[in-house]
PDB file of C-alpha atoms and ligand atoms in Angstrom:
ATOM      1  CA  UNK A   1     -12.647 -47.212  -3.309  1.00 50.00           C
ATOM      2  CA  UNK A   2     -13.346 -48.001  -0.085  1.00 60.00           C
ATOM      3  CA  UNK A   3     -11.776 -47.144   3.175  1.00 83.00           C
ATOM      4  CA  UNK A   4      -9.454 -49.305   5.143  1.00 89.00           C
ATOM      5  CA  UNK A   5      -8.284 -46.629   7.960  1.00 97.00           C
ATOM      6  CA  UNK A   6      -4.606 -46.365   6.136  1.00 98.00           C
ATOM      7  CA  UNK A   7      -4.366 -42.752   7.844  1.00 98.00           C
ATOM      8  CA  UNK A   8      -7.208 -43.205  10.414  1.00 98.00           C
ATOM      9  CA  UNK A   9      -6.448 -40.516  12.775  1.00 96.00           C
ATOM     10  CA  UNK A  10      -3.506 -38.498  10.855  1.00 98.00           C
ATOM     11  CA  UNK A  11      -4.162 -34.743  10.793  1.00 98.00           C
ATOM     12  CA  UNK A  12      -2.742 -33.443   6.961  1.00 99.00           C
ATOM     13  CA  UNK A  13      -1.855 -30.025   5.319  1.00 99.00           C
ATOM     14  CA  UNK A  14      -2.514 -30.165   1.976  1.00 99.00           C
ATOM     15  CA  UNK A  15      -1.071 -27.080  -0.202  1.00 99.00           C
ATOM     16  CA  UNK A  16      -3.065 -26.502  -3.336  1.00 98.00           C
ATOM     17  CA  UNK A  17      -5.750 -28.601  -2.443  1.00 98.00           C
ATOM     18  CA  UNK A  18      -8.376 -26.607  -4.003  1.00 98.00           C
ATOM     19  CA  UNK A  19      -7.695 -28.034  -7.483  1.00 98.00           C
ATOM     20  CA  UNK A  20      -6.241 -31.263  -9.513  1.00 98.00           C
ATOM     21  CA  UNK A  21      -3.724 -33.263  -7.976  1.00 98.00           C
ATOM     22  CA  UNK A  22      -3.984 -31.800  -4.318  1.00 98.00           C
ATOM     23  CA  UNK A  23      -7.850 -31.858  -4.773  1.00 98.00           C
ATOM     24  CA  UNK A  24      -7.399 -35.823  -5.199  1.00 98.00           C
ATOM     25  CA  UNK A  25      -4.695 -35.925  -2.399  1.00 99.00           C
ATOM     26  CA  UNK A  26      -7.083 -34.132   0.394  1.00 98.00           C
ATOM     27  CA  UNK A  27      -9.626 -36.349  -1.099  1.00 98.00           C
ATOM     28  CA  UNK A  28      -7.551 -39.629  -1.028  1.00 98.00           C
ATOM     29  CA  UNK A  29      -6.141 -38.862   2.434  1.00 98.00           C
ATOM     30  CA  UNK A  30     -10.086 -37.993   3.806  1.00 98.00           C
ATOM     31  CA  UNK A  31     -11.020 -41.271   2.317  1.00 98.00           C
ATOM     32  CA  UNK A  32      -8.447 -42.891   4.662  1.00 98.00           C
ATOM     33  CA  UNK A  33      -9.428 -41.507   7.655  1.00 98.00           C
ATOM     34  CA  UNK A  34      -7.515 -38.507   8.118  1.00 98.00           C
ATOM     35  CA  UNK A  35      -8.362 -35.033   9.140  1.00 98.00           C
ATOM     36  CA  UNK A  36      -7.848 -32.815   6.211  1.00 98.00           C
ATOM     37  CA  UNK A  37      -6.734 -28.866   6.406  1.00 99.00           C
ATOM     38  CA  UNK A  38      -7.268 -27.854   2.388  1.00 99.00           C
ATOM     39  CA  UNK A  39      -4.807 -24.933   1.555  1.00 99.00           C
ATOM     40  CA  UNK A  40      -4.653 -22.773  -1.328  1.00 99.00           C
ATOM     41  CA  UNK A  41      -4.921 -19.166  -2.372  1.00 98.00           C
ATOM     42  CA  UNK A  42      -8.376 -19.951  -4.152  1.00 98.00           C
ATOM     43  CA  UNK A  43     -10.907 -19.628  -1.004  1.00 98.00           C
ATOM     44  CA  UNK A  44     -14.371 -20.822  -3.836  1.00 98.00           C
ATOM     45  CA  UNK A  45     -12.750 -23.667  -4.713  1.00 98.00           C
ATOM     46  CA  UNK A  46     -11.077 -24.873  -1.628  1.00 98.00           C
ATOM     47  CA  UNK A  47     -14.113 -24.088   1.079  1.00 98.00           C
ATOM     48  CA  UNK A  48     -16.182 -26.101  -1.865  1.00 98.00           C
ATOM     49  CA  UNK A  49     -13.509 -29.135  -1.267  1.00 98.00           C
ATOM     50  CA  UNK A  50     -14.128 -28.775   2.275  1.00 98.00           C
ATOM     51  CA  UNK A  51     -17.638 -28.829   2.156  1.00 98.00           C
ATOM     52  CA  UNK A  52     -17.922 -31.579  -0.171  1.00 98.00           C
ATOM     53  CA  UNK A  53     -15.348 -33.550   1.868  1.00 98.00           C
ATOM     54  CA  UNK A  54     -17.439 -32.961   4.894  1.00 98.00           C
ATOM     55  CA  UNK A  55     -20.542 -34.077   3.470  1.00 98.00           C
ATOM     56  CA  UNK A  56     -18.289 -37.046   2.470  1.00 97.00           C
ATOM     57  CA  UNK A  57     -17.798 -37.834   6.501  1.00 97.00           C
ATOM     58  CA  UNK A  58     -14.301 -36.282   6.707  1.00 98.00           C
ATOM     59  CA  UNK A  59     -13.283 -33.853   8.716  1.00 98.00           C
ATOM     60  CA  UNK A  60     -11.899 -31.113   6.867  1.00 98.00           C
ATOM     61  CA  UNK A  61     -11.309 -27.369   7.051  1.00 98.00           C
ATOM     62  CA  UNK A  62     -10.196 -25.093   4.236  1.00 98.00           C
ATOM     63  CA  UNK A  63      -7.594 -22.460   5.164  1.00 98.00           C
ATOM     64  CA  UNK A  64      -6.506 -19.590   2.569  1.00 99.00           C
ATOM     65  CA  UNK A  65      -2.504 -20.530   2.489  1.00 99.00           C
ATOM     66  CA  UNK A  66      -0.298 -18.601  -0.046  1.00 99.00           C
ATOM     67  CA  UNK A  67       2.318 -20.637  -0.177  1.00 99.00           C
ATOM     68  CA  UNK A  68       5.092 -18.269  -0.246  1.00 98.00           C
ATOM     69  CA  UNK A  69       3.713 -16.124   2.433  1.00 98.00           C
ATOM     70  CA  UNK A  70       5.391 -16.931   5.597  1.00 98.00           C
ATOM     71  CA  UNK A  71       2.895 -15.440   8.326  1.00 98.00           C
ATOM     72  CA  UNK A  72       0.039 -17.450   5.986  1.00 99.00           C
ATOM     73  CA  UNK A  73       2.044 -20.394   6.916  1.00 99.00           C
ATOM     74  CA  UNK A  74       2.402 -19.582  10.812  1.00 98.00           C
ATOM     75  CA  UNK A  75      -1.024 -18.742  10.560  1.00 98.00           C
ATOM     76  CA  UNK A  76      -2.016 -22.084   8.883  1.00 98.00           C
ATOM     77  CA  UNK A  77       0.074 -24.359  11.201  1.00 98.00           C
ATOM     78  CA  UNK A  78      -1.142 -22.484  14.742  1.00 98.00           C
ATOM     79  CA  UNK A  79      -4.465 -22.737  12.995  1.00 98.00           C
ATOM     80  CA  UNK A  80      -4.400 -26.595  12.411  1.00 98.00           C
ATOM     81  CA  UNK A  81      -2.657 -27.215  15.587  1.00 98.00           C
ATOM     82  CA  UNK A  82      -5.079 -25.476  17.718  1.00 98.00           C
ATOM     83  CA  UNK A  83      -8.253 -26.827  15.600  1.00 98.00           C
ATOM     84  CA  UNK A  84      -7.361 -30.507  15.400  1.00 98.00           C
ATOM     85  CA  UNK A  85      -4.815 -30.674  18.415  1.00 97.00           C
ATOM     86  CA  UNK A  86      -1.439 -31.785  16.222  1.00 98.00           C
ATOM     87  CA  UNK A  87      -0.153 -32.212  12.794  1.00 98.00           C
ATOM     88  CA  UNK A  88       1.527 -35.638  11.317  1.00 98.00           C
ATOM     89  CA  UNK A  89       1.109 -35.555   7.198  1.00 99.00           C
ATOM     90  CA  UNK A  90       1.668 -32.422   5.079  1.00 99.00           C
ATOM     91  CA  UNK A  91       2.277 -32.634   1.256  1.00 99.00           C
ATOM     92  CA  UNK A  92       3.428 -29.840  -0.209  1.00 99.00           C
ATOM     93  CA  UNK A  93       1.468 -29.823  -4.098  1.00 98.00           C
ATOM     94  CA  UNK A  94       0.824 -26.416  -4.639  1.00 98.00           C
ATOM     95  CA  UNK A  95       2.832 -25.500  -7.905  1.00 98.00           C
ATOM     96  CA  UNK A  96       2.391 -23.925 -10.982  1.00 97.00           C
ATOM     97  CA  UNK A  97       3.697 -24.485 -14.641  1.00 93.00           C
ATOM     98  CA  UNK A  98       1.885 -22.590 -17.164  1.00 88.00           C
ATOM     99  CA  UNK A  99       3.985 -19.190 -18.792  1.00 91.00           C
ATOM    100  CA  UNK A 100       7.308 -20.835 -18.984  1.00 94.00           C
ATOM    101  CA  UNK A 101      10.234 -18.999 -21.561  1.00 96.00           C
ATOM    102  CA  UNK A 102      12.770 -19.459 -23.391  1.00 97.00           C
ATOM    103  CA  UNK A 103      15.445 -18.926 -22.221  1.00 98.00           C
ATOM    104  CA  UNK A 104      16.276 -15.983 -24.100  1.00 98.00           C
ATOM    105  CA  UNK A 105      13.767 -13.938 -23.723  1.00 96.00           C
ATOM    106  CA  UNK A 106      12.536 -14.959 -20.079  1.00 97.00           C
ATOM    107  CA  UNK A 107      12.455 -12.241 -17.503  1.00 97.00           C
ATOM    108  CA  UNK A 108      13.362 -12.292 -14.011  1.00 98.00           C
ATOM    109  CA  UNK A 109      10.430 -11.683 -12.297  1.00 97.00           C
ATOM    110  CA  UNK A 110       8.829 -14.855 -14.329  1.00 97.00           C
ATOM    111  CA  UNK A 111      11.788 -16.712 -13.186  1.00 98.00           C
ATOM    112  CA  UNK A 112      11.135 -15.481  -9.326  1.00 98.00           C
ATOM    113  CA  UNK A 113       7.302 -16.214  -9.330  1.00 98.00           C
ATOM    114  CA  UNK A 114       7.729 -19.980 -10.477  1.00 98.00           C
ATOM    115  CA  UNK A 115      10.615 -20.517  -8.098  1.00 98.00           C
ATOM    116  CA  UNK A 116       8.831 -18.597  -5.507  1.00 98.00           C
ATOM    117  CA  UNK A 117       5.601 -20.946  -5.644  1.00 98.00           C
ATOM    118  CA  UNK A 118       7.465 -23.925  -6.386  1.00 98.00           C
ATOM    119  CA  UNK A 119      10.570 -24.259  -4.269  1.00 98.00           C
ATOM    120  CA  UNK A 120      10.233 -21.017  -1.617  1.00 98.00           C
ATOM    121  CA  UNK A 121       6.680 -22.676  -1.032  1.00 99.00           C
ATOM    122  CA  UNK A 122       7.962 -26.069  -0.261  1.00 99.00           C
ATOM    123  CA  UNK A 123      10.940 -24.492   1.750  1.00 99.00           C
ATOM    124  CA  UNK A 124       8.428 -22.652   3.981  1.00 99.00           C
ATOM    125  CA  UNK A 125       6.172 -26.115   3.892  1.00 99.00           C
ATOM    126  CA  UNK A 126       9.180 -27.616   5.705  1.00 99.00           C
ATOM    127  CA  UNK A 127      10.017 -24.577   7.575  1.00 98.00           C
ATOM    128  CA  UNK A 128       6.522 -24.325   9.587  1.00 98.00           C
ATOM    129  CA  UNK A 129       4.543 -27.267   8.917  1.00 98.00           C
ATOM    130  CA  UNK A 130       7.653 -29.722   9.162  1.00 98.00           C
ATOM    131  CA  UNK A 131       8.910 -28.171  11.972  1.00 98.00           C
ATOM    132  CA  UNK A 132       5.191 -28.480  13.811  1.00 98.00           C
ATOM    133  CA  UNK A 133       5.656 -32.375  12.916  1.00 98.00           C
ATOM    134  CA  UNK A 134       8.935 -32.690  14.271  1.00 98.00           C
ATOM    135  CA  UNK A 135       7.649 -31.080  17.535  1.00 97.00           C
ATOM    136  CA  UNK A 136       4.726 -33.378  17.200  1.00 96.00           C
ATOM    137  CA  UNK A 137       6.987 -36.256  17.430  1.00 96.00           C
ATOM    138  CA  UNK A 138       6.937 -37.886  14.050  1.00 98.00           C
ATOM    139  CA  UNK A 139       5.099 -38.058  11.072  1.00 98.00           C
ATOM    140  CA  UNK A 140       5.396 -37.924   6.901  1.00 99.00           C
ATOM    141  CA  UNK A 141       5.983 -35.440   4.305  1.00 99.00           C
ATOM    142  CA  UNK A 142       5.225 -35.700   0.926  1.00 99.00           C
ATOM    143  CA  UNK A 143       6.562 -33.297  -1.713  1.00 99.00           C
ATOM    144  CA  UNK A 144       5.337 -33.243  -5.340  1.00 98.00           C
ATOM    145  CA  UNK A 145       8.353 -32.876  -7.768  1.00 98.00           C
ATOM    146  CA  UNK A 146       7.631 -33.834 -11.118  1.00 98.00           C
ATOM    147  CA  UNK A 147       9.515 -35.489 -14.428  1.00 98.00           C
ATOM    148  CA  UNK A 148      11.023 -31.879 -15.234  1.00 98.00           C
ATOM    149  CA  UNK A 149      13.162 -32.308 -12.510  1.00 98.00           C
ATOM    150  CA  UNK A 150      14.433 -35.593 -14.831  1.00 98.00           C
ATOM    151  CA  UNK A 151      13.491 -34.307 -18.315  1.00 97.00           C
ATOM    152  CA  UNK A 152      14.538 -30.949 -19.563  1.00 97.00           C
ATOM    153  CA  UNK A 153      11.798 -28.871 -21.554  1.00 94.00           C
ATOM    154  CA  UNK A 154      11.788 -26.459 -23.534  1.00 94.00           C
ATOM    155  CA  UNK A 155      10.728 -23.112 -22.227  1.00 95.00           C
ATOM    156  CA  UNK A 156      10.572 -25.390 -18.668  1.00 97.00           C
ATOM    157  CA  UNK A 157      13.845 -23.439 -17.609  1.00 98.00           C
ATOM    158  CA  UNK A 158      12.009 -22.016 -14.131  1.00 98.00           C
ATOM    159  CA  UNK A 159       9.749 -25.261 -13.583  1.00 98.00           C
ATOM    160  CA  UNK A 160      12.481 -27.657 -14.094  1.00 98.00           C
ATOM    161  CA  UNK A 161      15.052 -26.000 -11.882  1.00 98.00           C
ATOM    162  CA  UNK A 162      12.041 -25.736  -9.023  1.00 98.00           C
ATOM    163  CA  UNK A 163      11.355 -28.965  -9.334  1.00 98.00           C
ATOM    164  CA  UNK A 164      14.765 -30.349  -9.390  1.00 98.00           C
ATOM    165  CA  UNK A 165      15.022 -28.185  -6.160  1.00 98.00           C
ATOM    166  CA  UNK A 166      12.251 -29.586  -4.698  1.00 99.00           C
ATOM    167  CA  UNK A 167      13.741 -33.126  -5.174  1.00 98.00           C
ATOM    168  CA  UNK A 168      17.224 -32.111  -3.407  1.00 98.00           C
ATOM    169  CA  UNK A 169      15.728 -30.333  -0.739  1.00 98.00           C
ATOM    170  CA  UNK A 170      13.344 -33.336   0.062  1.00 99.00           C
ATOM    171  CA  UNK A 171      16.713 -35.502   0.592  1.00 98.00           C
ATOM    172  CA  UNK A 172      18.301 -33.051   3.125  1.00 98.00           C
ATOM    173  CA  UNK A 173      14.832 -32.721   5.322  1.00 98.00           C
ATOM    174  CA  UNK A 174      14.843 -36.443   5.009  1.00 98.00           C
ATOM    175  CA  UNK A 175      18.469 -36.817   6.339  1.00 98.00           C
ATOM    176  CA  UNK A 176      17.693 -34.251   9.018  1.00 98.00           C
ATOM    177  CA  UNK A 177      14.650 -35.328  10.094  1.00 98.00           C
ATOM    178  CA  UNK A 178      15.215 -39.193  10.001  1.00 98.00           C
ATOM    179  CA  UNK A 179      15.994 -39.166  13.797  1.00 98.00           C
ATOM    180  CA  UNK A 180      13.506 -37.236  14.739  1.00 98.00           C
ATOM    181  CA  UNK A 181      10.787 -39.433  12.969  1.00 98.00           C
ATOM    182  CA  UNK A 182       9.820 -37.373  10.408  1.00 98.00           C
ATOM    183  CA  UNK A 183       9.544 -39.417   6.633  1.00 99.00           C
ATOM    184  CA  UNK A 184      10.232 -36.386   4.086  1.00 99.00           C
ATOM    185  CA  UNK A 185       9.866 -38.353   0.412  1.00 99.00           C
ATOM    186  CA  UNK A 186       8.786 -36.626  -3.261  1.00 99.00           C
ATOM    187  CA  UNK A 187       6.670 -38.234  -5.966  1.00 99.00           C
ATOM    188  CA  UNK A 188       7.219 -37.567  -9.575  1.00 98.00           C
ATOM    189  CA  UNK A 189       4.110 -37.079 -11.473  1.00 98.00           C
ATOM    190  CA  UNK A 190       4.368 -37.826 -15.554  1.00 98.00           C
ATOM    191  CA  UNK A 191       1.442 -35.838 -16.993  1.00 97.00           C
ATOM    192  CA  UNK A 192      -1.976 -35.843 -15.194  1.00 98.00           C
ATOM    193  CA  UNK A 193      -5.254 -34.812 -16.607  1.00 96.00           C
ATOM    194  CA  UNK A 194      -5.688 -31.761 -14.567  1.00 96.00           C
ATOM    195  CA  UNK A 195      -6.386 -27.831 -15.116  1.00 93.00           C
ATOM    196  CA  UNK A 196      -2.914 -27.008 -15.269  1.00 91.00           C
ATOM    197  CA  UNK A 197      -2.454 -29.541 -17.889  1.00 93.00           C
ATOM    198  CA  UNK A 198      -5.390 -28.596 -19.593  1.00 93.00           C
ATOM    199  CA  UNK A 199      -4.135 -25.286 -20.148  1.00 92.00           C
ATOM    200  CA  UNK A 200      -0.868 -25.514 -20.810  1.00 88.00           C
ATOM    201  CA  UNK A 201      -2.423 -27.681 -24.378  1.00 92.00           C
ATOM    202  CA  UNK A 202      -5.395 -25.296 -24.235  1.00 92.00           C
ATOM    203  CA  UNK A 203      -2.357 -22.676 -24.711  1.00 89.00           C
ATOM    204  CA  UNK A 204      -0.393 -24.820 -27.466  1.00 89.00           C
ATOM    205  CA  UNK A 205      -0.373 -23.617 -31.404  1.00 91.00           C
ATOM    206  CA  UNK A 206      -2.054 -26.628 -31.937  1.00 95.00           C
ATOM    207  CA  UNK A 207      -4.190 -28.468 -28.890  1.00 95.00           C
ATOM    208  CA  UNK A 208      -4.654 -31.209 -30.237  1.00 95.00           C
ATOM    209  CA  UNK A 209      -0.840 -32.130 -31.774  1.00 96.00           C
ATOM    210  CA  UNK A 210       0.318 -31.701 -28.168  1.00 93.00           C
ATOM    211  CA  UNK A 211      -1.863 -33.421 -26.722  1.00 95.00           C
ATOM    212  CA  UNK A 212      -1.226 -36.279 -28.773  1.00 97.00           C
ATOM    213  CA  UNK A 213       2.450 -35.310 -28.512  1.00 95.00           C
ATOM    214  CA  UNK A 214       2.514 -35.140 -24.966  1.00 95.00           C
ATOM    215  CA  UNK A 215       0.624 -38.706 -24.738  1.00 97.00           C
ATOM    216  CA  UNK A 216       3.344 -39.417 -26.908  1.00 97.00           C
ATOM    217  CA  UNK A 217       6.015 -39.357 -24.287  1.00 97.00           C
ATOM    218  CA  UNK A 218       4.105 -41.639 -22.094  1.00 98.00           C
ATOM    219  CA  UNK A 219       4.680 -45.481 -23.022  1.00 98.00           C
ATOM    220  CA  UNK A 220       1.716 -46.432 -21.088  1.00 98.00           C
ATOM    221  CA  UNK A 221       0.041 -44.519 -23.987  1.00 98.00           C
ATOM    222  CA  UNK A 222      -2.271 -42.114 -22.135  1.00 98.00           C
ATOM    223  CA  UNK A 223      -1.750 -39.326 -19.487  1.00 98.00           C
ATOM    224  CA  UNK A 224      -2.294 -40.193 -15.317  1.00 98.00           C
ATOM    225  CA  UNK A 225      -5.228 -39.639 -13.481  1.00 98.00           C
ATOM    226  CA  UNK A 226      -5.233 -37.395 -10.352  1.00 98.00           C
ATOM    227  CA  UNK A 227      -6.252 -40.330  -8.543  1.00 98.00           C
ATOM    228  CA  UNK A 228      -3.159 -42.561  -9.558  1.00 98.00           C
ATOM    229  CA  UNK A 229      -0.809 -39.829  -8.375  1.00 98.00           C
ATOM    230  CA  UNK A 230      -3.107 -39.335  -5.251  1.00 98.00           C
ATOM    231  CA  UNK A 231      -2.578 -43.498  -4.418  1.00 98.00           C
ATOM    232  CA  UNK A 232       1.020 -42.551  -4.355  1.00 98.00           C
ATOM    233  CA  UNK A 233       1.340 -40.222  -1.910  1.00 99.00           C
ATOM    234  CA  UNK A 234      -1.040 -41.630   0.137  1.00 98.00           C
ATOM    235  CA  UNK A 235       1.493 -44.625   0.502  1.00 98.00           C
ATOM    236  CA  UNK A 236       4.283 -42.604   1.304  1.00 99.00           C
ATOM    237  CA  UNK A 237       2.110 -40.644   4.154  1.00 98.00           C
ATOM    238  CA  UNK A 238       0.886 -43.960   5.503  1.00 98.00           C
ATOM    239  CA  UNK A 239       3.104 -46.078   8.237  1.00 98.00           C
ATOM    240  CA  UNK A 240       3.237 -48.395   5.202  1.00 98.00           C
ATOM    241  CA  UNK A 241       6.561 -46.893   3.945  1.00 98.00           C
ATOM    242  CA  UNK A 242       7.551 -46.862   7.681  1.00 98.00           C
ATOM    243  CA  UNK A 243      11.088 -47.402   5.912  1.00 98.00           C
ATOM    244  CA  UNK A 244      10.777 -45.023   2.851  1.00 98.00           C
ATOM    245  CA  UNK A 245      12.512 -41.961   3.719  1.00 99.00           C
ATOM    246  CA  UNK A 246      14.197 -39.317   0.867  1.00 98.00           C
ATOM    247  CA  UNK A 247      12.543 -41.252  -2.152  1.00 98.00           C
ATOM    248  CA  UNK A 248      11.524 -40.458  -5.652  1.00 98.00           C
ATOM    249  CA  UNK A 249       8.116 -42.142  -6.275  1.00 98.00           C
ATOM    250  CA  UNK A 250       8.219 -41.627 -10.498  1.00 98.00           C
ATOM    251  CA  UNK A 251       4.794 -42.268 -11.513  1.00 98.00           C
ATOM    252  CA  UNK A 252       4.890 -41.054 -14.830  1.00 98.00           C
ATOM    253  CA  UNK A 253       3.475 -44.091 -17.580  1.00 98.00           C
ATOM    254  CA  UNK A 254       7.331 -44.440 -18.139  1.00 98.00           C
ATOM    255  CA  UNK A 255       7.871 -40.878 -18.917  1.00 98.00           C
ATOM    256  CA  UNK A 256      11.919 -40.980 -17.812  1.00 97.00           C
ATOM    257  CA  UNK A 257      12.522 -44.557 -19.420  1.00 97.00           C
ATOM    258  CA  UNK A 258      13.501 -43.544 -22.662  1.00 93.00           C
TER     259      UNK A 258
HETATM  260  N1  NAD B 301      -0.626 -32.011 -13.803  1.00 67.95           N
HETATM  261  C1  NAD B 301       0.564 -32.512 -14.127  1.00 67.95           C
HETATM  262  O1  NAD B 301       0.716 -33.081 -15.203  1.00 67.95           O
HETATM  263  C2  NAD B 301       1.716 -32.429 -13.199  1.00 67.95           C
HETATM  264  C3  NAD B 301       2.863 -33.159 -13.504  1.00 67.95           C
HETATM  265  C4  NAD B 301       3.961 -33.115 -12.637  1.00 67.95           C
HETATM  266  C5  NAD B 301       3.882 -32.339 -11.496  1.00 67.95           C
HETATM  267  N2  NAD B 301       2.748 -31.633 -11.232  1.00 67.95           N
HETATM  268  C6  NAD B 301       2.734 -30.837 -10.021  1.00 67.95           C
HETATM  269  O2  NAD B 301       1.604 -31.195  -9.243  1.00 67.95           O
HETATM  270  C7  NAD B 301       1.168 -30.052  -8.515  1.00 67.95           C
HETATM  271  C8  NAD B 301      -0.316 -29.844  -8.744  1.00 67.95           C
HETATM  272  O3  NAD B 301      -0.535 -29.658 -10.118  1.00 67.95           O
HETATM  273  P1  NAD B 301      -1.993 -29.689 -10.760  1.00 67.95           P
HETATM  274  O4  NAD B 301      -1.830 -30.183 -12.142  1.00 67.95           O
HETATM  275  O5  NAD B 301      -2.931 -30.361  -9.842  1.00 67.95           O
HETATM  276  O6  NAD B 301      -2.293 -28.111 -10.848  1.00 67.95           O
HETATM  277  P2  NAD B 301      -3.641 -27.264 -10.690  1.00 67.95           P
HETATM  278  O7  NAD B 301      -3.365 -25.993 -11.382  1.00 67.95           O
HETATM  279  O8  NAD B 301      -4.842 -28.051 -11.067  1.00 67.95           O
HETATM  280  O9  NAD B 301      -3.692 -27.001  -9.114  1.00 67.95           O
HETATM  281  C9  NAD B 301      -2.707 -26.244  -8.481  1.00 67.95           C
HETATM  282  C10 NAD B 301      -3.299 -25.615  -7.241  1.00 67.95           C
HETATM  283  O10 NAD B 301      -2.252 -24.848  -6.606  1.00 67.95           O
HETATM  284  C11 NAD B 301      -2.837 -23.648  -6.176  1.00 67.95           C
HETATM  285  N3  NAD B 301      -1.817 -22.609  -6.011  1.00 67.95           N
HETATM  286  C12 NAD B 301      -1.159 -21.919  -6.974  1.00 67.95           C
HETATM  287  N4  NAD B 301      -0.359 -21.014  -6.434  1.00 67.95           N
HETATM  288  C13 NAD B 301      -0.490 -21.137  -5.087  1.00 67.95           C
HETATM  289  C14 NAD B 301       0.086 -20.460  -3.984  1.00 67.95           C
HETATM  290  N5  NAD B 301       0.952 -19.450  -4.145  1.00 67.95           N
HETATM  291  N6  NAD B 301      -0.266 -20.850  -2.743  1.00 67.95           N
HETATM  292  C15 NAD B 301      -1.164 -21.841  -2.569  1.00 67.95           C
HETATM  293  N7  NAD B 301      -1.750 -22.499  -3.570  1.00 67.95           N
HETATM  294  C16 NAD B 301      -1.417 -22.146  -4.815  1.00 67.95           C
HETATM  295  C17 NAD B 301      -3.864 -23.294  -7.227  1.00 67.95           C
HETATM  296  O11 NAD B 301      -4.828 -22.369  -6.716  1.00 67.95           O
HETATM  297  C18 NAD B 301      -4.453 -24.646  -7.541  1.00 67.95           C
HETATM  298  O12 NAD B 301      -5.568 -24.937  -6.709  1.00 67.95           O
HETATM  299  C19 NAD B 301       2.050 -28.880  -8.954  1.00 67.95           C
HETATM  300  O13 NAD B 301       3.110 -28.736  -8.028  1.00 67.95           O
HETATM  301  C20 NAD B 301       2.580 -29.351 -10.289  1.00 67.95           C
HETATM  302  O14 NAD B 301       3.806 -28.741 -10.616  1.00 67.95           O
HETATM  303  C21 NAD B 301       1.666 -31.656 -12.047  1.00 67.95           C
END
């Protein structure tokens, strides 16, 4: 696809960049003309982003961001602000979903790792990187939610509550921040061919019955594309949704509708 300047000039944060959906989102966002800070815990893969990205013609960086860590954060956002002189997009995507329990059996410290990454991560997000936006004078945030903040799962009981989290706390930045310029909207990914997806059917009984289960739930009949999710968000980041502020993008094949 080619470029039409829809975030010429816009310096982004994006959290778990190195892999899947953030990969596309860094990539999407580079595409557009931003400048690009790729942040994750896993340096190989991120610096290769970054690389590949610059090779690519965008400006990009790769910074090793724990996303629970708050002096990673200050680090990050001092980093970006001294490297490319301001900050005006961050999307928070870092997450993970795989070694959910039951209920029953689930212990704590599962519980507080997936909440930890998944809502503590976007809290901090908000925290540091908002806050440098808000001094900045304006600017979007996207946070990536997901359907289990719709759609209870089974053994989803940590991942579900984050990401319902994530959805309420991206209403009160957004009510917060409205005067001060700052967009703060989530998007709602059904399920996306990515690693994380991969392995949670990779970790299934039976791969193949949940795969074809969990195409199953989508009535567009196939799982999204990194990509599709990726168009999304750029939107939202872009003075296109000028007007869009504490949304829920679903773009799921029709995962809630049923
Ligand atoms: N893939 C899906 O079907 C799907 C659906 C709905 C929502 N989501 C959400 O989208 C986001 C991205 O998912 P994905 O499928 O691309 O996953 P992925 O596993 O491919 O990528 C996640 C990235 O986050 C990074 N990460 C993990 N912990 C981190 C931490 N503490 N600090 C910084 N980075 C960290 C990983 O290193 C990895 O690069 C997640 O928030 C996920 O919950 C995914």
């Amino acid at each position: 696809m080619g470029s039409n300047g829809r975030v010429a000039g816009k310096v982004a944060i994006v959290t778990g960049a190195a892999s899947g959906i953030g990969a596309a989102i860094a990539e999407r966002l580079g595409e557009e003309g931003a400048r690009v800070v790729v942040a994750d815990i896993d340096v190989e893969a991120g610096e290769a982003l970054a690389a590949k990205l610059g090779e690519g013609g965008v400006q990009a960086v790769f910074e090793r961001l724990d996303v629970t860590s708050e002096a990673d954060w200050q680090r990050v956002v001092h980093d970006t602000l001294g490297g490319f002189g301001g900050l005006d997009i961050l999307v928070n995507c870092a997450g993970v979903a795989v070694g959910g329990q039951e209920l029953l059996q689930h212990d704590f410290a599962n519980w507080r790792r997936i909440l930890a990454i998944n809502l503590d991560g976007v809290f901090l997000g908000l925290r540091y990187g908002g806050a440098a936006i808000v001094a900045n004078g304006g600017g979007a945030i996207v946070n990536i939610s997901s359907v289990a903040s719709k759609a209870a799962v089974i053994r989803g009981a940590a991942y579900c509550a984050s990401k319902a989290g994530v959805a309420q706390l991206t209403k009160v930045a957004a009510l917060e921040w409205a005067p001060l310029g700052v967009r703060v909207n989530s998007v709602h990914p059904g399920y996306v061919e990515t690693p994380l997806v991969a392995e949670l059917i990779r970790q299934a009984p039976d791969a193949d019955a949940m795969r074809a289960a969990a195409i199953a739930r989508h009535p567009i009949g196939r799982l999204g594309l990194p990509r599709e999710i990726a168009n999304a968000v750029l939107f939202l980041a872009s003075d296109e949704a000028g007007f869009a502020t504490g949304a829920e993008l679903l773009v799921d094949g029709g995962y809630v509708l049923p």
